[in-house]
XYZ file of C-alpha atoms in Angstrom:
245
model
C 67.086 81.188 210.343
C 66.203 79.237 213.567
C 67.891 76.411 215.423
C 66.456 73.033 216.755
C 67.798 71.089 219.588
C 66.412 68.044 221.338
C 66.901 65.530 224.242
C 69.519 67.375 226.318
C 68.929 64.905 229.035
C 70.773 66.742 231.827
C 73.900 67.128 229.951
C 75.099 70.702 230.723
C 78.532 70.745 229.103
C 76.961 69.469 225.878
C 74.226 72.182 226.020
C 76.823 74.921 226.669
C 78.902 73.747 223.666
C 75.940 73.741 221.356
C 74.569 77.041 222.249
C 78.073 78.631 221.868
C 78.293 77.168 218.386
C 74.593 78.324 217.614
C 75.392 81.753 218.713
C 77.886 82.012 215.924
C 75.205 81.873 213.446
C 72.461 84.408 212.606
C 69.778 82.559 214.376
C 66.654 84.319 215.422
C 65.276 81.689 217.755
C 66.058 78.393 219.273
C 63.382 75.606 219.789
C 64.064 72.871 222.306
C 61.941 69.733 221.737
C 61.800 68.175 225.257
C 63.470 65.817 227.474
C 65.680 68.494 228.996
C 66.088 66.457 232.133
C 66.446 62.810 233.086
C 69.416 60.469 232.432
C 72.059 62.986 232.983
C 72.679 64.539 236.414
C 72.806 68.155 235.390
C 69.050 69.038 235.548
C 69.525 72.294 237.452
C 72.311 73.726 235.369
C 70.607 72.805 232.047
C 67.149 74.334 233.173
C 69.036 77.501 234.491
C 70.666 77.877 231.127
C 67.608 77.344 228.974
C 65.214 79.564 231.134
C 67.776 82.298 231.454
C 67.559 83.103 227.783
C 64.756 84.888 226.058
C 65.564 83.418 222.612
C 64.723 79.828 223.501
C 61.268 78.086 223.498
C 60.729 74.637 224.786
C 58.278 71.853 224.803
C 58.101 69.078 227.344
C 59.035 65.431 226.793
C 58.106 62.287 228.439
C 61.104 62.509 230.990
C 60.221 66.023 231.935
C 56.560 65.140 232.546
C 57.390 61.894 234.391
C 59.531 63.713 236.893
C 56.869 66.392 237.083
C 54.420 63.713 238.112
C 56.555 62.796 240.992
C 57.064 66.357 242.003
C 53.274 67.021 241.848
C 52.327 63.898 243.799
C 50.357 62.573 240.615
C 50.245 59.213 238.976
C 53.542 58.006 237.654
C 53.555 56.221 234.138
C 53.693 52.561 234.388
C 55.800 52.363 231.293
C 58.486 54.294 233.002
C 58.584 52.024 236.102
C 61.917 50.670 235.178
C 63.428 54.224 235.608
C 61.357 55.351 238.580
C 64.316 55.290 241.084
C 66.307 57.347 238.635
C 63.530 59.961 238.111
C 62.987 60.137 241.908
C 66.700 61.077 242.268
C 66.330 63.728 239.569
C 63.097 65.023 241.320
C 64.800 65.128 244.711
C 67.715 67.292 243.338
C 65.759 69.592 241.363
C 65.674 73.234 242.373
C 62.047 74.220 243.370
C 62.376 77.319 241.331
C 62.075 75.464 238.087
C 59.034 73.308 238.923
C 56.424 75.991 237.979
C 58.345 76.941 234.903
C 58.426 73.187 233.604
C 54.734 72.928 234.500
C 53.857 76.016 232.119
C 55.675 74.622 229.122
C 53.422 73.353 226.208
C 53.566 69.867 224.549
C 53.714 71.369 221.080
C 54.445 74.527 219.378
C 52.897 75.520 215.956
C 54.379 78.494 214.050
C 54.420 80.033 210.607
C 57.840 81.574 209.325
C 57.408 83.335 206.024
C 54.923 80.884 204.385
C 56.404 77.824 206.055
C 54.115 75.982 208.616
C 55.974 74.378 211.286
C 55.187 71.861 214.124
C 57.653 71.515 216.995
C 56.855 68.454 219.261
C 58.766 65.828 221.370
C 57.110 63.063 219.336
C 53.791 62.132 217.822
C 50.736 62.399 220.160
C 47.358 61.280 219.037
C 44.659 63.935 218.821
C 42.732 61.911 221.425
C 45.603 62.145 223.926
C 46.909 65.641 223.468
C 45.654 66.755 226.809
C 46.162 63.466 228.660
C 48.403 63.152 231.512
C 51.786 61.539 231.074
C 50.519 58.344 233.141
C 48.329 57.465 230.088
C 51.362 57.346 227.951
C 50.426 59.917 225.291
C 53.715 59.767 223.374
C 53.962 57.353 220.609
C 57.379 55.988 221.888
C 57.197 52.446 220.323
C 56.893 53.586 216.691
C 60.220 54.067 215.090
C 60.595 57.131 212.973
C 61.017 55.889 209.417
C 59.572 57.861 206.729
C 56.708 55.590 206.174
C 55.901 55.576 209.886
C 56.069 59.296 210.319
C 53.789 59.896 207.441
C 51.231 57.685 208.821
C 51.559 59.203 212.387
C 51.379 62.790 211.170
C 48.844 62.179 208.511
C 46.350 64.395 210.228
C 48.931 67.369 210.344
C 49.091 70.137 207.811
C 52.601 71.503 208.608
C 55.392 71.609 205.960
C 58.094 70.990 208.555
C 57.616 68.694 211.532
C 60.578 68.886 214.018
C 60.696 65.990 216.739
C 63.066 64.277 219.097
C 62.649 61.456 221.535
C 64.533 58.908 219.378
C 68.208 59.780 219.846
C 69.668 59.108 216.384
C 69.463 61.821 213.620
C 66.375 61.519 211.324
C 65.878 63.606 208.295
C 63.332 62.885 205.486
C 61.883 64.885 202.662
C 58.675 63.703 201.146
C 56.640 65.690 198.763
C 55.901 69.102 200.474
C 56.814 68.094 203.881
C 60.180 67.631 205.777
C 60.624 65.444 208.952
C 63.533 66.670 211.251
C 64.960 65.039 214.246
C 68.371 66.831 215.039
C 69.412 63.835 217.280
C 69.936 63.945 220.988
C 72.177 66.747 221.929
C 73.141 65.293 225.357
C 73.147 61.552 224.688
C 75.813 60.290 222.188
C 78.665 57.650 221.832
C 81.149 60.328 221.256
C 81.766 63.752 222.773
C 79.769 65.708 220.316
C 76.678 67.856 220.787
C 74.156 67.876 217.894
C 71.777 70.542 216.662
C 70.195 71.708 213.415
C 69.869 75.047 211.613
C 66.726 75.716 209.564
C 66.700 78.479 206.960
C 63.335 79.476 205.560
C 62.435 81.092 202.192
C 58.760 80.967 201.290
C 57.305 77.488 201.755
C 60.789 75.975 201.390
C 63.391 75.278 204.174
C 67.027 74.367 203.960
C 68.236 72.268 207.012
C 71.804 72.049 208.115
C 72.714 69.281 210.456
C 75.442 70.160 212.903
C 77.623 68.955 215.768
C 80.136 70.392 217.961
C 82.945 68.760 220.028
C 83.284 69.203 223.828
C 84.971 67.752 226.598
C 82.692 65.255 228.365
C 85.144 63.593 230.607
C 84.172 65.364 233.997
C 80.548 64.974 233.042
C 80.816 61.225 232.607
C 82.823 60.746 235.824
C 80.036 62.765 237.607
C 77.768 59.615 237.329
C 79.853 57.799 239.792
C 80.817 60.712 241.923
C 77.174 61.610 242.426
C 76.023 58.029 242.685
C 73.465 58.296 239.945
C 70.834 55.487 239.978
C 71.321 53.030 236.982
C 74.632 54.825 236.024
C 76.289 51.746 234.546
C 73.396 51.140 232.275
C 73.149 54.724 231.269
C 76.823 55.086 230.578
C 76.728 51.960 228.494
C 73.507 52.734 226.559
C 73.441 56.268 226.228
C 77.140 57.229 226.075
C 78.549 54.352 224.492
C 80.839 53.461 227.528
C 83.284 56.243 226.550
C 85.177 55.937 230.012
C 86.263 52.486 229.208
């Protein structure tokens, strides 16, 4: 059995709660599908927890790569220009010890468990853009993850299970011999719950259990104002459902 988490977005208490819950199960490995940082202010705490464990593998998401572009002095994606000041704030606070570790992360992980072929990726990337810099917008962020859209996006893939994030609601589709799984954003929710998925494999079949765990997010939400996080009013409304009101 393995666990899948996605889109932590700098929410340390949510990550801590989710990992504590996952550790109660017979999980062999945890896969994190990108966007560990950005939006939430706890980048260092989140990365420290993720990199301190040897049972977690990660891929990068668009927020991770956009912040890295700033730290590397590289071209920043035009599509993210509306959040550049926020990403600069994240970059300026990031512990330098995590930069090289983030740089070394892949964009996707392909594996076989038993006879099940699995793809783990932040979201679809065209074959022609697999190695392109984030400034060229390789992630297909505009296309919503319906069954029809996912079938078209991943028509060139052979995996039985495709795990993705990027879009924050939960998505779970079974179609013929393929399953599409998005466990939902762990760190961005309109209620104080952290989401994750458990995948049990037997042969070429998989059984998915969608889970969430409650946690106290009061201090985390208040920290946006305490730390003067850029765009905090918009973030608290759109990504956290204005829970402080």
